[in-house]
Amino acid sequence: MSHVPHELHEEFPEAEETLRTLKANDAHFARLADEYHTINREVHRIETNVEPAADEVLENLKKKRLHLKDQIAAMIAAAVNTVT
């Protein structure tokens, strides 16, 4: 079990500038990033036993986080491909 928070800037270190630009200029991306951050923090609190939860709850949150990360990755890739 990982006790390391999976912040977006850590997940996509090569895309830090793109992350900032998308957050500032794309309301849908900003909403996805905020939702990712909220779920990510909740997962981290559960994994570090700050906020106990059933294994099923943790697994569902991780699946949601992964789905959001996939959407975010696709948006980052599209933005990078548009620029290059």
PDB file of C-alpha atoms in Angstrom:
ATOM      1  CA  MET A   1       0.000   0.000   0.000  1.00  0.00           C
ATOM      2  CA  SER A   2       1.345   3.368  -1.011  1.00  0.00           C
ATOM      3  CA  HIS A   3       1.284   6.183   1.501  1.00  0.00           C
ATOM      4  CA  VAL A   4       2.515   8.739  -0.994  1.00  0.00           C
ATOM      5  CA  PRO A   5       0.027  11.314  -2.229  1.00  0.00           C
ATOM      6  CA  HIS A   6      -0.357  11.255  -6.002  1.00  0.00           C
ATOM      7  CA  GLU A   7      -0.501  14.967  -6.757  1.00  0.00           C
ATOM      8  CA  LEU A   8      -1.010  15.892 -10.407  1.00  0.00           C
ATOM      9  CA  HIS A   9       2.269  17.772 -10.668  1.00  0.00           C
ATOM     10  CA  GLU A  10       4.011  14.605  -9.447  1.00  0.00           C
ATOM     11  CA  GLU A  11       2.052  12.353 -11.787  1.00  0.00           C
ATOM     12  CA  PHE A  12       2.818  14.587 -14.796  1.00  0.00           C
ATOM     13  CA  PRO A  13       6.130  16.306 -13.968  1.00  0.00           C
ATOM     14  CA  GLU A  14       6.888  16.949 -17.643  1.00  0.00           C
ATOM     15  CA  ALA A  15       3.579  18.792 -18.050  1.00  0.00           C
ATOM     16  CA  GLU A  16       3.666  21.268 -15.154  1.00  0.00           C
ATOM     17  CA  GLU A  17       3.246  24.309 -17.394  1.00  0.00           C
ATOM     18  CA  THR A  18       0.451  22.620 -19.358  1.00  0.00           C
ATOM     19  CA  LEU A  19      -1.298  21.769 -16.075  1.00  0.00           C
ATOM     20  CA  ARG A  20      -1.168  25.411 -14.980  1.00  0.00           C
ATOM     21  CA  THR A  21      -2.395  26.655 -18.352  1.00  0.00           C
ATOM     22  CA  LEU A  22      -5.260  24.186 -18.543  1.00  0.00           C
ATOM     23  CA  LYS A  23      -6.355  24.903 -14.961  1.00  0.00           C
ATOM     24  CA  ALA A  24      -6.427  28.628 -15.704  1.00  0.00           C
ATOM     25  CA  ASN A  25      -8.094  28.471 -19.122  1.00  0.00           C
ATOM     26  CA  ASP A  26     -10.303  25.372 -19.219  1.00  0.00           C
ATOM     27  CA  ALA A  27     -13.156  25.207 -16.716  1.00  0.00           C
ATOM     28  CA  HIS A  28     -13.796  21.505 -17.407  1.00  0.00           C
ATOM     29  CA  PHE A  29     -10.130  20.656 -16.810  1.00  0.00           C
ATOM     30  CA  ALA A  30     -10.101  22.757 -13.637  1.00  0.00           C
ATOM     31  CA  ARG A  31     -13.154  20.872 -12.347  1.00  0.00           C
ATOM     32  CA  LEU A  32     -11.533  17.500 -13.117  1.00  0.00           C
ATOM     33  CA  ALA A  33      -8.296  18.585 -11.415  1.00  0.00           C
ATOM     34  CA  ASP A  34     -10.207  19.775  -8.332  1.00  0.00           C
ATOM     35  CA  GLU A  35     -12.170  16.523  -8.162  1.00  0.00           C
ATOM     36  CA  TYR A  36      -8.941  14.540  -8.567  1.00  0.00           C
ATOM     37  CA  HIS A  37      -7.334  16.544  -5.760  1.00  0.00           C
ATOM     38  CA  THR A  38     -10.309  15.972  -3.434  1.00  0.00           C
ATOM     39  CA  ILE A  39     -10.417  12.223  -4.059  1.00  0.00           C
ATOM     40  CA  ASN A  40      -6.629  11.948  -3.898  1.00  0.00           C
ATOM     41  CA  ARG A  41      -6.554  13.610  -0.471  1.00  0.00           C
ATOM     42  CA  GLU A  42      -9.318  11.311   0.756  1.00  0.00           C
ATOM     43  CA  VAL A  43      -7.395   8.238  -0.439  1.00  0.00           C
ATOM     44  CA  HIS A  44      -4.256   9.511   1.262  1.00  0.00           C
ATOM     45  CA  ARG A  45      -6.112  10.090   4.563  1.00  0.00           C
ATOM     46  CA  ILE A  46      -7.519   6.553   4.441  1.00  0.00           C
ATOM     47  CA  GLU A  47      -4.157   4.981   3.553  1.00  0.00           C
ATOM     48  CA  THR A  48      -2.431   6.778   6.429  1.00  0.00           C
ATOM     49  CA  ASN A  49      -5.202   5.776   8.859  1.00  0.00           C
ATOM     50  CA  VAL A  50      -6.202   9.369   9.536  1.00  0.00           C
ATOM     51  CA  GLU A  51      -9.704   8.572   8.289  1.00  0.00           C
ATOM     52  CA  PRO A  52     -10.629   4.896   8.605  1.00  0.00           C
ATOM     53  CA  ALA A  53     -12.731   3.351   5.837  1.00  0.00           C
ATOM     54  CA  ALA A  54     -13.669  -0.060   4.521  1.00  0.00           C
ATOM     55  CA  ASP A  55     -11.438  -1.621   1.868  1.00  0.00           C
ATOM     56  CA  GLU A  56     -14.292  -1.403  -0.646  1.00  0.00           C
ATOM     57  CA  VAL A  57     -14.578   2.348  -0.105  1.00  0.00           C
ATOM     58  CA  LEU A  58     -10.847   2.789  -0.632  1.00  0.00           C
ATOM     59  CA  GLU A  59     -10.864   0.682  -3.804  1.00  0.00           C
ATOM     60  CA  ASN A  60     -13.809   2.641  -5.244  1.00  0.00           C
ATOM     61  CA  LEU A  61     -12.033   5.930  -4.540  1.00  0.00           C
ATOM     62  CA  LYS A  62      -8.862   4.644  -6.200  1.00  0.00           C
ATOM     63  CA  LYS A  63     -10.867   3.629  -9.278  1.00  0.00           C
ATOM     64  CA  LYS A  64     -12.439   7.095  -9.455  1.00  0.00           C
ATOM     65  CA  ARG A  65      -9.005   8.696  -9.067  1.00  0.00           C
ATOM     66  CA  LEU A  66      -7.591   6.549 -11.860  1.00  0.00           C
ATOM     67  CA  HIS A  67     -10.516   7.399 -14.142  1.00  0.00           C
ATOM     68  CA  LEU A  68      -9.980  11.112 -13.491  1.00  0.00           C
ATOM     69  CA  LYS A  69      -6.248  10.731 -14.064  1.00  0.00           C
ATOM     70  CA  ASP A  70      -6.933   9.068 -17.429  1.00  0.00           C
ATOM     71  CA  GLN A  71      -9.205  11.945 -18.456  1.00  0.00           C
ATOM     72  CA  ILE A  72      -6.635  14.500 -17.298  1.00  0.00           C
ATOM     73  CA  ALA A  73      -3.840  12.683 -19.149  1.00  0.00           C
ATOM     74  CA  ALA A  74      -5.889  12.719 -22.353  1.00  0.00           C
ATOM     75  CA  MET A  75      -6.534  16.448 -22.007  1.00  0.00           C
ATOM     76  CA  ILE A  76      -2.855  17.128 -21.350  1.00  0.00           C
ATOM     77  CA  ALA A  77      -1.871  15.063 -24.393  1.00  0.00           C
ATOM     78  CA  ALA A  78      -4.395  16.908 -26.568  1.00  0.00           C
ATOM     79  CA  ALA A  79      -3.120  20.288 -25.339  1.00  0.00           C
ATOM     80  CA  VAL A  80       0.504  19.322 -25.951  1.00  0.00           C
ATOM     81  CA  ASN A  81      -0.309  18.018 -29.435  1.00  0.00           C
ATOM     82  CA  THR A  82      -2.151  21.228 -30.255  1.00  0.00           C
ATOM     83  CA  VAL A  83       0.857  23.336 -29.307  1.00  0.00           C
ATOM     84  CA  THR A  84       3.466  21.244 -31.155  1.00  0.00           C
TER      85      THR A  84
END
